[in-house]
């Protein structure tokens, strides 16, 4: 989504802020001002800008809701967001933990132009340094995944850990090429993210190990529904990622590992889930190993399958 | 003329804000505020509104999500966009300032055509009837965009239709130099809509010109005709095009099947039209 004519969105009814930012953003791209939130949402969703400066003074919609919308979606969360506040910090923010307020930086009114410039540059810089995220899907990568799991294990929290993998992704890639393969990976990410969010809200977590491997963490009692729903949605949508003839006949012809021509079914999704109950598991490696092994068993079937290890104790 | 045409095309593609009818938006806003509402229920309501459907498909097929031109149905779009984004689309949609009679008529016409396209696809035993429903729903979206972006020209078109004995499409061509079918084709490319949908939108008036996915164009063509015959809504036309026997035969419709389709249409359409804002 990088283009040479970068846009910066200023969502604020305040004219003076516009003048300050426009001065030093001129060389970098263009500053677009929205006096209200709603028209900005449409633009952000369609053509994400290089940065968003959001004023708490917008009236037509709550700024907290806007932050939640942008930062809650894997395709938008990498847009740096700077909140513009008054010296008098609003109550709803004061009582919030920094982790819940998902912004990249803030600026206080009256704005000091020199300070604002530095903050903007720093924020843009920090955003591009967030290396752990998967470059394609922007989902958290391995470091974050491991930390997250280990933290839950250490706290002896009950949770379900799922490993997700696509069957016949390689043959699809071989036949259709990498960029079509990436489309499938993006689609799969959206299905997992939305399913987990819908079933578990903020209690869920989704990570992207790399390639066609994903991870999710959900409450134990939600695991089975999440698996079923991911499979249902994936199976319904995946045929549309094939050309009409392949979609129609339900298989593709491609080379196997030995280079021989072979028929391959349409892609399916395999999920292995391990429960951690009553502190049964101690270490990240242990948890992931079990889930990965279950996923391998699930993979033996050509159809989308999930396997759950419900063991409570050894 | 060429210059003016390019200018008008530019104006049409610059469409930023596609407003919809107030009652539809009210209904769906109520739905998204209700926690117990499922994506399927939301999909059902969105699938009744051409503007919201166009917006949702445009969004899910935009390069931002990484799989342009792949998603043809509202259900799939909602699964992939998720509740948050759908909410974002809905709260950022505005309503027509004046709910003009013409827009209500066109809205009914589109919904009628969607329902009938779907029924035909089902009776023909086609795999994804929903895809045909979407194609039928959006088949005249170009008219909506013309009305928003070129309101004066639209008035002129309407006057011309009333004055002379010509179809709406012919009047559009006289006034603008192109018809809503061309506009549809531009929009489909601009919004990255999938090819089958694009073909239906582009060739619903002359399905024989479609090079591939012609089934989509042909079914919507027939459905458009039936919608007009039954006077469901108003597409802006006073005249009725003729439909040849070939049009029916081409998509594999026997008279027996057609009779069955008409029965179902009359049955379903009552239910569909109870949703119509009055
Ligand atoms: Fe038409
Ligand atoms: Fe029509």
XYZ file of C-alpha atoms and ligand atoms in Angstrom:
594
model
C 0.000 0.000 0.000
C 3.001 2.304 -0.262
C 2.613 5.045 -2.793
C 4.646 8.115 -3.562
C 1.840 10.526 -2.829
C 1.434 9.744 0.841
C -1.624 11.094 2.579
C -1.834 12.164 6.192
C -5.285 12.453 7.697
C -6.066 15.107 10.225
C -9.440 14.484 11.826
C -10.203 17.682 13.675
C -12.466 20.712 13.448
C -9.473 22.846 14.478
C -8.070 25.032 11.665
C -4.938 26.029 13.543
C -3.698 22.434 13.841
C -4.028 22.064 10.110
C -1.785 25.048 9.474
C 0.889 23.751 11.855
C 1.051 20.253 10.392
C 0.614 21.259 6.784
C 3.843 23.239 6.959
C 6.144 20.326 7.585
C 4.109 17.560 5.974
C 4.169 19.363 2.636
C 7.457 17.812 1.522
C 6.319 14.359 2.563
C 2.894 14.212 0.997
C -0.445 15.851 1.502
C -2.435 16.591 4.600
C -6.159 15.962 4.319
C -8.409 17.441 6.964
C -11.782 16.061 8.024
C -13.868 18.171 10.359
C -15.829 15.150 11.446
C -15.154 11.485 12.099
C -17.679 9.686 9.950
C -16.498 10.861 6.525
C -12.946 10.043 7.586
C -13.840 6.438 8.434
C -14.934 5.746 4.900
C -11.666 7.087 3.515
C -9.484 5.289 6.048
C -11.114 1.951 5.314
C -10.763 2.405 1.538
C -7.402 4.089 1.222
C -5.452 3.878 4.467
C -3.272 6.970 4.975
C 0.362 7.052 6.099
C -0.676 8.513 9.441
C -3.737 9.641 11.350
C -3.859 12.617 13.678
C -7.086 12.361 15.621
C -8.489 15.205 17.691
C -10.634 14.287 20.707
C -12.764 17.280 19.795
C -14.606 15.562 16.948
C -18.291 15.525 17.697
C -20.160 13.189 15.382
C -18.622 10.006 16.769
C -16.612 9.047 19.834
C -12.857 9.212 19.273
C -12.425 6.078 21.390
C -14.693 4.201 19.038
C -12.615 5.384 16.098
C -9.401 4.218 17.702
C -10.972 0.857 18.409
C -12.087 0.459 14.822
C -8.695 1.258 13.325
C -6.473 -0.528 15.806
C -8.720 -3.564 16.011
C -8.146 -4.673 12.410
C -4.990 -6.359 11.202
C -5.072 -4.477 7.905
C -5.232 -1.044 9.545
C -3.457 -1.360 12.868
C -0.067 -0.449 11.414
C -1.254 3.062 10.544
C 0.372 5.317 13.160
C -2.250 7.153 15.158
C -1.558 10.313 17.130
C -4.187 11.616 19.506
C -4.573 15.325 19.987
C -5.571 16.219 23.552
C -6.080 19.281 25.692
C -3.951 20.001 28.748
C -6.971 18.889 30.694
C -6.922 15.102 30.030
C -10.474 13.733 29.719
C -11.732 11.479 32.513
C -12.344 8.458 30.313
C -8.674 8.383 29.336
C -7.316 9.155 32.767
C -8.936 6.036 34.149
C -7.672 3.865 31.334
C -4.576 1.730 31.292
C -2.059 2.665 28.598
C -2.499 -0.770 27.102
C -6.180 -0.228 26.482
C -5.683 3.110 24.810
C -4.287 1.908 21.530
C -2.520 4.993 20.190
C 1.039 5.511 19.019
C 1.569 8.932 20.533
C -0.269 12.040 21.669
C 0.106 15.811 21.381
C -1.170 18.411 23.803
C -2.811 21.696 22.956
C -1.634 24.439 22.597
C 0.626 22.756 20.086
C 4.290 23.552 20.032
C 5.181 23.161 16.335
C 8.765 22.042 16.934
C 7.751 19.379 19.401
C 4.901 18.232 17.170
C 7.263 17.761 14.263
C 9.641 15.589 16.265
C 6.795 13.513 17.649
C 5.381 12.906 14.215
C 8.723 11.775 12.879
C 9.394 9.529 15.850
C 5.994 7.918 15.544
C 6.441 7.215 11.849
C 9.849 5.732 12.626
C 8.606 3.515 15.460
C 5.773 2.212 13.332
C 8.136 0.969 10.643
C 10.329 -0.725 13.250
C 7.640 -3.039 14.542
C 9.461 -6.008 13.098
C 7.762 -8.935 14.727
C 4.517 -8.478 12.800
C 4.074 -10.676 9.764
C 4.912 -8.468 6.778
C 1.950 -9.708 4.792
C -0.908 -10.013 7.256
C 0.465 -7.626 9.944
C -0.540 -10.179 12.559
C 1.804 -10.667 15.546
C 4.705 -12.997 14.746
C 6.687 -15.626 16.631
C 8.223 -13.517 19.376
C 4.853 -12.155 20.421
C 3.206 -15.569 20.124
C 5.783 -17.254 22.358
C 5.630 -14.477 24.947
C 1.872 -14.573 25.007
C 1.688 -18.343 25.509
C 4.439 -18.421 28.130
C 2.777 -15.617 30.067
C -0.510 -17.539 30.203
C 1.308 -20.743 31.234
C 3.216 -18.957 33.984
C -0.002 -17.470 35.285
C -1.549 -20.983 35.240
C -4.462 -19.663 33.245
C -6.847 -22.019 31.467
C -6.804 -21.560 27.712
C -7.006 -23.369 24.394
C -4.130 -23.088 21.928
C -4.866 -23.792 18.270
C -2.442 -24.351 15.404
C -3.872 -23.801 11.954
C -2.401 -24.934 8.660
C -3.606 -25.161 5.062
C -3.618 -28.423 3.120
C -2.436 -28.323 -0.523
C -1.272 -24.737 -0.217
C 2.018 -25.650 -1.854
C 0.426 -27.093 -4.969
C -1.784 -24.015 -5.222
C 1.282 -21.795 -5.019
C 3.081 -23.911 -7.618
C 0.255 -23.603 -10.048
C -1.015 -20.066 -9.448
C 2.142 -18.314 -8.265
C 3.127 -16.543 -5.071
C 0.964 -13.470 -5.331
C -2.164 -15.614 -5.646
C -0.841 -17.615 -2.700
C -0.567 -14.407 -0.697
C -4.209 -13.658 -1.442
C -5.158 -16.944 0.182
C -2.990 -16.193 3.218
C -4.636 -12.791 3.654
C -8.088 -14.291 3.315
C -7.300 -17.036 5.838
C -5.985 -14.452 8.290
C -9.217 -12.471 8.028
C -11.338 -15.555 8.624
C -9.405 -16.579 11.726
C -9.231 -13.043 13.116
C -12.918 -12.325 12.608
C -14.059 -15.689 13.936
C -11.943 -15.378 17.075
C -13.056 -11.789 17.605
C -16.680 -12.631 17.097
C -16.642 -15.635 19.430
C -14.315 -14.348 22.137
C -13.997 -10.575 21.810
C -10.923 -9.214 23.547
C -10.211 -12.587 25.181
C -8.939 -14.039 21.920
C -5.541 -13.784 20.241
C -4.395 -14.565 16.703
C -0.805 -14.797 15.477
C 0.862 -15.655 12.195
C 3.800 -18.044 12.578
C 4.689 -17.619 8.917
C 3.717 -19.118 5.576
C 0.421 -20.935 5.910
C 0.766 -21.474 9.679
C -1.358 -19.537 12.132
C -1.993 -19.685 15.871
C -4.971 -18.746 17.972
C -5.597 -18.609 21.698
C -9.192 -18.711 22.970
C -11.068 -19.590 26.156
C -11.416 -23.370 26.584
C -15.200 -23.354 26.244
C -15.059 -21.487 22.934
C -12.449 -23.642 21.189
C -14.740 -26.071 19.440
C -17.083 -23.390 18.091
C -14.122 -21.394 16.829
C -12.746 -24.432 14.957
C -16.107 -25.272 13.425
C -16.691 -21.728 12.292
C -13.236 -21.256 10.793
C -13.682 -24.462 8.819
C -17.174 -23.566 7.649
C -16.126 -20.135 6.433
C -12.885 -21.308 4.856
C -14.559 -24.128 2.944
C -17.252 -21.763 1.653
C -14.858 -19.098 0.408
C -11.760 -20.952 -0.830
C -13.262 -22.141 -4.158
C -13.452 -18.484 -5.254
C -9.671 -18.283 -5.173
C -9.429 -20.791 -8.024
C -9.951 -20.189 -11.719
C -13.411 -21.175 -12.972
C -12.375 -24.533 -14.497
C -10.520 -25.677 -11.368
C -13.333 -24.420 -9.138
C -15.875 -26.287 -11.241
C -14.105 -29.668 -11.251
C -12.915 -29.356 -7.665
C -9.219 -30.149 -8.158
C -6.096 -28.730 -9.771
C -3.389 -30.375 -11.816
C 0.102 -29.515 -10.672
C 3.502 -31.077 -10.034
C 4.119 -33.120 -6.883
C 7.338 -33.104 -4.855
C 8.972 -35.514 -7.317
C 8.087 -33.219 -10.195
C 5.404 -35.541 -11.524
C 2.037 -34.282 -12.703
C -0.665 -35.028 -10.177
C -4.213 -34.085 -9.215
C -4.598 -32.075 -6.010
C -7.860 -31.343 -4.212
C -8.882 -27.757 -3.414
C -7.273 -26.402 -0.266
C -8.614 -27.408 3.128
C -7.810 -26.192 6.624
C -6.441 -28.325 9.488
C -6.555 -27.301 13.131
C -4.964 -28.904 16.193
C -6.009 -27.634 19.613
C -4.493 -28.309 23.009
C -6.137 -27.317 26.295
C -4.193 -26.013 29.214
C -6.343 -26.733 32.259
C -5.282 -26.506 35.889
C -1.746 -25.654 34.910
C -1.183 -28.990 33.152
C 1.375 -27.569 30.745
C 4.502 -25.818 31.892
C 6.420 -24.693 28.904
C 5.680 -23.034 25.600
C 7.501 -25.772 23.662
C 5.391 -28.449 25.273
C 2.115 -26.717 24.420
C 3.031 -25.956 20.847
C 4.437 -29.438 20.238
C 1.158 -31.099 21.225
C -0.913 -28.701 19.127
C 1.370 -29.112 16.108
C 1.225 -32.924 16.370
C -2.558 -32.860 16.536
C -2.632 -30.595 13.530
C -0.480 -33.120 11.656
C -3.019 -35.838 12.406
C -5.811 -33.536 11.261
C -3.879 -32.944 8.054
C -4.091 -36.634 7.124
C -7.651 -36.066 6.051
C -8.032 -34.254 2.733
C -11.038 -32.406 4.105
C -10.939 -29.574 6.614
C -10.598 -31.123 10.067
C -9.985 -30.152 13.671
C -8.692 -32.276 16.533
C -8.893 -31.209 20.159
C -6.852 -32.669 23.026
C -9.062 -32.147 26.044
C -6.847 -33.887 28.581
C -6.961 -32.260 31.973
C -4.047 -34.047 33.543
C -1.318 -36.471 32.632
C -17.888 15.705 -27.181
C -14.999 13.360 -26.378
C -13.695 15.886 -23.884
C -17.010 16.274 -22.171
C -17.336 12.491 -22.007
C -13.960 12.112 -20.315
C -14.888 14.852 -17.905
C -18.158 13.140 -17.024
C -16.436 9.807 -16.620
C -13.980 11.434 -14.237
C -16.797 12.920 -12.237
C -18.593 9.613 -12.022
C -15.534 7.726 -10.820
C -14.840 10.430 -8.266
C -17.954 9.353 -6.376
C -16.981 9.411 -2.725
C -20.192 9.281 -0.864
C -22.889 6.868 -1.912
C -25.939 7.711 0.150
C -28.792 5.305 0.700
C -32.428 5.523 1.718
C -33.147 6.539 5.319
C -35.371 3.575 6.307
C -32.789 1.022 5.203
C -30.055 2.718 7.119
C -32.231 3.047 10.226
C -33.068 -0.617 10.172
C -29.472 -1.722 9.795
C -28.165 0.760 12.356
C -30.609 -0.714 14.843
C -29.331 -4.158 13.959
C -25.666 -3.446 14.502
C -26.422 -1.904 17.856
C -28.170 -5.072 18.925
C -25.558 -7.386 20.410
C -27.444 -10.545 19.553
C -27.473 -9.847 15.871
C -25.580 -12.428 13.801
C -23.523 -11.721 10.658
C -26.026 -13.785 8.715
C -28.923 -11.559 9.763
C -26.924 -8.467 8.888
C -26.004 -9.968 5.522
C -29.673 -10.533 4.791
C -30.524 -6.889 5.322
C -27.476 -5.514 3.511
C -28.311 -7.798 0.589
C -31.555 -5.860 0.223
C -29.845 -2.551 -0.388
C -27.939 -1.892 -3.594
C -25.858 0.930 -2.168
C -24.744 -0.822 1.006
C -24.074 -3.998 -0.966
C -21.953 -2.085 -3.448
C -20.016 -0.483 -0.614
C -19.403 -3.759 1.177
C -18.212 -5.488 -2.001
C -16.061 -2.531 -2.958
C -14.442 -2.640 0.457
C -13.748 -6.361 0.630
C -12.395 -6.388 -2.919
C -10.165 -3.369 -2.410
C -6.398 -3.995 -2.496
C -6.245 -3.047 1.194
C -7.481 -6.507 2.143
C -5.173 -8.261 -0.271
C -7.531 -10.303 -2.447
C -9.051 -7.953 -5.041
C -11.817 -9.178 -7.339
C -12.379 -12.456 -5.506
C -15.476 -11.934 -3.377
C -18.890 -11.970 -5.022
C -21.415 -12.459 -2.243
C -22.453 -10.341 0.724
C -22.254 -13.267 3.137
C -18.615 -13.891 2.278
C -17.853 -10.188 2.373
C -19.224 -9.955 5.894
C -17.254 -12.952 7.096
C -14.061 -11.386 5.747
C -14.681 -7.784 6.762
C -15.985 -8.584 10.216
C -18.403 -6.778 12.412
C -16.204 -3.739 13.156
C -15.600 -2.808 9.559
C -19.245 -3.364 8.613
C -20.153 -1.031 11.438
C -17.640 1.475 10.118
C -19.178 1.308 6.653
C -22.660 1.759 8.016
C -21.932 4.664 10.334
C -20.063 6.478 7.596
C -22.922 6.080 5.107
C -25.188 9.055 4.722
C -28.762 9.244 3.479
C -30.291 11.008 0.518
C -31.276 14.488 1.606
C -34.540 14.217 -0.191
C -35.868 10.753 -0.565
C -36.919 11.183 -4.145
C -39.623 9.036 -5.607
C -37.286 8.033 -8.426
C -34.769 6.594 -5.981
C -37.388 4.580 -4.117
C -38.609 3.204 -7.436
C -35.128 2.231 -8.511
C -34.445 0.646 -5.158
C -37.530 -1.556 -5.489
C -36.657 -2.381 -9.064
C -33.163 -3.498 -8.056
C -34.365 -5.586 -5.156
C -36.997 -7.188 -7.372
C -34.384 -7.998 -10.005
C -32.103 -9.495 -7.327
C -34.853 -11.758 -6.041
C -35.814 -12.898 -9.522
C -32.189 -13.472 -10.628
C -31.719 -15.678 -7.607
C -34.883 -17.653 -8.239
C -33.914 -18.241 -11.876
C -30.440 -19.425 -10.843
C -31.956 -21.760 -8.271
C -34.482 -23.209 -10.713
C -31.723 -23.742 -13.259
C -29.804 -25.663 -10.613
C -26.813 -23.310 -10.689
C -24.214 -23.596 -7.975
C -24.157 -20.158 -6.374
C -27.555 -18.455 -6.604
C -26.319 -15.740 -4.210
C -23.845 -14.531 -6.831
C -26.707 -13.987 -9.239
C -28.714 -12.186 -6.586
C -25.869 -9.709 -6.101
C -25.539 -9.212 -9.857
C -29.272 -8.507 -10.104
C -29.164 -6.160 -7.143
C -26.337 -4.055 -8.565
C -27.364 -4.137 -12.229
C -28.554 -0.508 -12.268
C -26.097 0.916 -9.717
C -24.764 3.157 -12.504
C -28.076 5.001 -12.456
C -27.658 5.766 -8.763
C -24.153 7.089 -9.280
C -25.245 9.201 -12.245
C -28.016 10.676 -10.096
C -25.530 11.603 -7.371
C -22.648 12.847 -9.487
C -24.497 14.352 -12.446
C -27.873 15.472 -11.048
C -28.576 17.992 -13.792
C -27.939 15.527 -16.580
C -30.146 13.038 -14.775
C -33.039 15.513 -14.827
C -32.465 15.970 -18.525
C -32.544 12.212 -19.102
C -35.821 11.886 -17.250
C -37.358 14.717 -19.220
C -36.228 13.184 -22.469
C -37.743 9.815 -21.568
C -41.057 11.507 -20.777
C -41.030 13.582 -23.940
C -39.787 11.184 -26.558
C -40.643 7.601 -27.139
C -37.261 6.171 -26.142
C -35.852 3.936 -23.441
C -33.954 5.253 -20.454
C -30.751 3.786 -21.838
C -31.210 5.562 -25.168
C -31.930 8.819 -23.368
C -28.761 8.419 -21.292
C -26.730 7.914 -24.442
C -28.252 11.027 -26.011
C -27.622 13.219 -22.997
C -24.347 11.818 -21.660
C -22.820 10.061 -24.612
C -22.891 6.780 -22.688
C -25.386 4.666 -20.783
C -25.512 3.315 -17.230
C -24.204 0.013 -18.576
C -20.928 1.746 -19.443
C -20.917 3.440 -16.070
C -21.383 0.036 -14.467
C -18.382 -1.284 -16.304
C -16.180 1.613 -15.167
C -17.366 1.281 -11.593
C -16.811 -2.474 -11.577
C -13.179 -1.930 -12.554
C -12.709 1.027 -10.275
C -14.115 -0.913 -7.322
C -12.319 -4.165 -8.173
C -15.553 -6.130 -8.394
C -15.195 -9.765 -9.492
C -15.480 -10.540 -13.200
C -18.829 -12.389 -13.180
C -20.401 -9.421 -11.403
C -18.767 -7.013 -13.825
C -20.074 -8.941 -16.829
C -23.630 -8.943 -15.471
C -23.508 -5.218 -14.728
C -21.959 -4.322 -18.083
C -23.995 -6.508 -20.402
C -27.409 -6.750 -18.774
C -28.901 -4.871 -21.738
C -27.023 -6.761 -24.451
C -25.985 -10.121 -23.026
C -24.971 -11.464 -26.435
C -21.925 -9.162 -26.346
C -20.466 -10.797 -23.248
C -17.402 -12.878 -24.068
C -17.369 -14.948 -20.919
C -19.563 -15.484 -17.870
C -22.387 -14.701 -20.296
C -24.756 -16.677 -18.079
C -24.593 -13.850 -15.567
C -25.538 -11.220 -18.140
C -28.293 -13.372 -19.608
C -29.962 -14.238 -16.328
C -29.941 -10.647 -15.099
C -31.257 -9.560 -18.511
C -34.247 -11.879 -18.189
C -34.766 -10.982 -14.522
C -34.667 -7.262 -15.350
C -37.371 -7.869 -17.952
C -39.610 -9.841 -15.591
C -39.182 -7.136 -12.922
C -40.411 -4.549 -15.409
C -43.305 -6.705 -16.632
C -44.512 -7.192 -13.070
C -44.045 -3.473 -12.443
C -41.982 -4.023 -9.334
C -40.622 -0.591 -8.576
C -39.586 1.693 -11.391
C -36.381 1.591 -13.392
C -37.107 4.928 -15.040
C -38.388 3.327 -18.207
C -41.790 3.926 -19.697
C -41.128 1.506 -22.511
C -40.708 -2.199 -22.206
C -37.966 -3.836 -24.247
C -38.984 -6.966 -26.008
C -37.528 -10.230 -24.927
C -36.985 -12.907 -27.533
C -37.640 -16.582 -27.113
C -33.909 -17.000 -27.637
C -33.197 -15.126 -24.413
C -35.081 -17.765 -22.475
C -33.786 -20.725 -24.435
C -30.213 -19.497 -24.113
C -30.132 -19.858 -20.365
C -31.925 -23.192 -20.535
C -35.374 -22.005 -19.514
C -38.292 -24.054 -20.778
C -41.818 -22.664 -20.548
C -42.535 -25.173 -17.853
C -39.622 -23.890 -15.799
C -40.596 -20.323 -16.509
C -44.087 -20.967 -15.153
C -42.573 -22.396 -11.998
C -40.283 -19.399 -11.692
C -43.181 -16.983 -12.048
C -45.083 -18.807 -9.316
C -42.155 -18.509 -6.958
C -41.535 -14.891 -7.888
C -45.105 -13.920 -7.076
C -44.869 -15.769 -3.804
C -41.487 -14.376 -2.727
C -41.886 -10.863 -3.970
C -44.612 -10.071 -1.474
C -42.297 -10.952 1.354
C -39.450 -8.981 -0.160
C -41.509 -5.896 -0.751
C -42.750 -5.676 2.814
C -39.265 -4.365 3.572
C -39.746 -1.467 1.188
C -39.632 1.938 2.862
C -42.829 3.853 2.420
Fe -30.344 -1.313 -16.756
Fe -32.964 -2.507 -14.694
